[in-house]
Amino acid sequence: MASIEPNIAGLAIFAGLWTAACMGFLVLSGMFPASTRPAGARQAGGGALVLVNSLLWLALAAAALVYGYANLRLTSLIVVGGLVLLFAPAPFDLLPTSFRDGRRGLAALVALQGAAIAVWAALPGGGALI
């Protein structure tokens, strides 16, 4: 494996960051346009949660790609990123519909994406310093 990708720890970190970004994308894809949002996300505070999640998602996707580009071989970045994108819908489908389409799920997504960005920012020599 070291001949394919020498930075296994970096590969695992990228896979985790990119998985969080893909999960965020899947949740947010059902929230636009606003007129077709699920009823749970139309309740009070739902629009603000969608906006915050959208901004966090943009930051997280950019952070994951910057980290992967700076620390991995391009082939590893493409293969692992593609595999995560391909298989991300499987755990997403296991979530209950009320969690995927409601404020509770949006709040959990804020926490997931915020934690992933915090991990990225705390990485030595590869996070916020890039």
Short mmCIF file of C-alpha atoms in Angstrom, two decimals:
data_model
loop_
_atom_site.label_atom_id
_atom_site.label_comp_id
_atom_site.label_asym_id
_atom_site.label_seq_id
_atom_site.Cartn_x
_atom_site.Cartn_y
_atom_site.Cartn_z
CA MET A 1 0.00 0.00 0.00
CA ALA A 2 2.90 2.37 0.70
CA SER A 3 3.88 2.28 -2.96
CA ILE A 4 0.38 3.38 -3.97
CA GLU A 5 -0.11 6.03 -1.27
CA PRO A 6 2.65 6.62 1.30
CA ASN A 7 0.48 8.87 3.51
CA ILE A 8 -2.10 6.42 4.89
CA ALA A 9 -3.01 8.67 7.83
CA GLY A 10 -3.61 11.57 5.45
CA LEU A 11 -5.74 9.31 3.28
CA ALA A 12 -7.90 8.36 6.27
CA ILE A 13 -8.27 12.01 7.30
CA PHE A 14 -9.25 12.99 3.77
CA ALA A 15 -11.75 10.13 3.59
CA GLY A 16 -13.36 11.27 6.84
CA LEU A 17 -13.56 14.91 5.78
CA TRP A 18 -14.91 14.01 2.35
CA THR A 19 -17.46 11.61 3.85
CA ALA A 20 -18.81 14.42 6.05
CA ALA A 21 -18.97 16.70 3.00
CA CYS A 22 -20.81 14.07 0.95
CA MET A 23 -23.31 13.43 3.74
CA GLY A 24 -23.89 17.18 3.99
CA PHE A 25 -24.48 17.38 0.27
CA LEU A 26 -27.01 14.56 0.36
CA VAL A 27 -28.98 16.16 3.18
CA LEU A 28 -28.87 19.63 1.63
CA SER A 29 -29.79 18.46 -1.86
CA GLY A 30 -33.34 17.86 -0.65
CA MET A 31 -33.63 21.33 0.85
CA PHE A 32 -33.46 23.39 -2.35
CA PRO A 33 -35.50 25.11 -3.70
CA ALA A 34 -37.14 26.43 -0.56
CA SER A 35 -40.65 25.79 -1.91
CA THR A 36 -40.01 22.04 -2.04
CA ARG A 37 -38.42 21.67 1.40
CA PRO A 38 -39.80 18.90 3.56
CA ALA A 39 -42.32 20.01 6.19
CA GLY A 40 -39.87 19.37 9.03
CA ALA A 41 -37.38 21.84 7.54
CA ARG A 42 -40.05 24.50 6.95
CA GLN A 43 -40.68 24.93 10.67
CA ALA A 44 -39.29 27.88 12.58
CA GLY A 45 -35.52 28.03 12.30
CA GLY A 46 -35.37 25.53 9.45
CA GLY A 47 -34.36 28.13 6.87
CA ALA A 48 -31.55 29.41 9.07
CA LEU A 49 -30.29 25.85 9.63
CA VAL A 50 -30.29 25.24 5.87
CA LEU A 51 -28.34 28.47 5.28
CA VAL A 52 -25.77 27.69 8.01
CA ASN A 53 -25.38 24.13 6.73
CA SER A 54 -24.90 25.36 3.18
CA LEU A 55 -22.10 27.71 4.23
CA LEU A 56 -20.48 25.01 6.35
CA TRP A 57 -20.76 22.55 3.49
CA LEU A 58 -18.98 24.90 1.08
CA ALA A 59 -16.19 25.44 3.62
CA LEU A 60 -15.90 21.73 4.40
CA ALA A 61 -15.83 20.62 0.77
CA ALA A 62 -13.13 23.19 0.00
CA ALA A 63 -11.14 22.23 3.11
CA ALA A 64 -11.29 18.52 2.29
CA LEU A 65 -10.15 19.08 -1.28
CA VAL A 66 -7.36 21.46 -0.24
CA TYR A 67 -6.16 18.99 2.38
CA GLY A 68 -6.28 16.08 -0.05
CA TYR A 69 -4.48 17.99 -2.79
CA ALA A 70 -1.75 19.14 -0.41
CA ASN A 71 -1.14 15.78 1.28
CA LEU A 72 -2.05 12.99 -1.13
CA ARG A 73 -1.13 11.82 -4.57
CA LEU A 74 -3.64 13.03 -7.13
CA THR A 75 -4.56 9.47 -8.06
CA SER A 76 -5.34 8.65 -4.42
CA LEU A 77 -7.42 11.80 -4.09
CA ILE A 78 -9.49 10.93 -7.15
CA VAL A 79 -9.97 7.24 -6.36
CA VAL A 80 -10.83 7.65 -2.66
CA GLY A 81 -12.94 10.74 -3.29
CA GLY A 82 -14.88 8.90 -5.98
CA LEU A 83 -15.40 5.81 -3.84
CA VAL A 84 -16.67 7.89 -0.93
CA LEU A 85 -19.01 9.78 -3.26
CA LEU A 86 -20.23 6.50 -4.73
CA PHE A 87 -20.95 4.82 -1.39
CA ALA A 88 -22.09 7.82 0.70
CA PRO A 89 -25.79 7.26 -0.14
CA ALA A 90 -25.74 3.86 1.64
CA PRO A 91 -25.40 5.19 5.21
CA PHE A 92 -27.60 8.16 4.25
CA ASP A 93 -30.42 5.78 3.32
CA LEU A 94 -30.16 4.12 6.74
CA LEU A 95 -31.12 7.37 8.50
CA PRO A 96 -34.80 7.68 9.42
CA THR A 97 -36.77 9.99 7.14
CA SER A 98 -37.69 12.25 10.03
CA PHE A 99 -34.00 12.73 10.77
CA ARG A 100 -33.02 13.39 7.14
CA ASP A 101 -35.83 15.86 6.47
CA GLY A 102 -36.24 17.68 9.77
CA ARG A 103 -34.67 20.29 11.98
CA ARG A 104 -33.12 17.64 14.20
CA GLY A 105 -31.17 16.25 11.27
CA LEU A 106 -30.14 19.72 10.14
CA ALA A 107 -28.90 20.52 13.64
CA ALA A 108 -26.92 17.26 13.72
CA LEU A 109 -25.45 18.15 10.33
CA VAL A 110 -24.27 21.51 11.69
CA ALA A 111 -22.51 19.62 14.48
CA LEU A 112 -20.97 17.06 12.08
CA GLN A 113 -19.72 19.67 9.63
CA GLY A 114 -18.50 21.97 12.41
CA ALA A 115 -16.57 19.12 14.00
CA ALA A 116 -15.05 18.13 10.66
CA ILE A 117 -13.93 21.72 10.00
CA ALA A 118 -12.48 21.89 13.53
CA VAL A 119 -10.52 18.69 12.89
CA TRP A 120 -9.22 20.12 9.62
CA ALA A 121 -8.21 23.38 11.30
CA ALA A 122 -6.37 21.49 14.04
CA LEU A 123 -4.30 19.36 11.66
CA PRO A 124 -0.60 20.14 11.95
CA GLY A 125 0.89 21.44 8.75
CA GLY A 126 -2.12 20.71 6.61
CA GLY A 127 -5.19 22.37 7.99
CA ALA A 128 -5.81 26.04 8.35
CA LEU A 129 -2.15 26.81 7.67
CA ILE A 130 -2.46 25.99 3.97
#
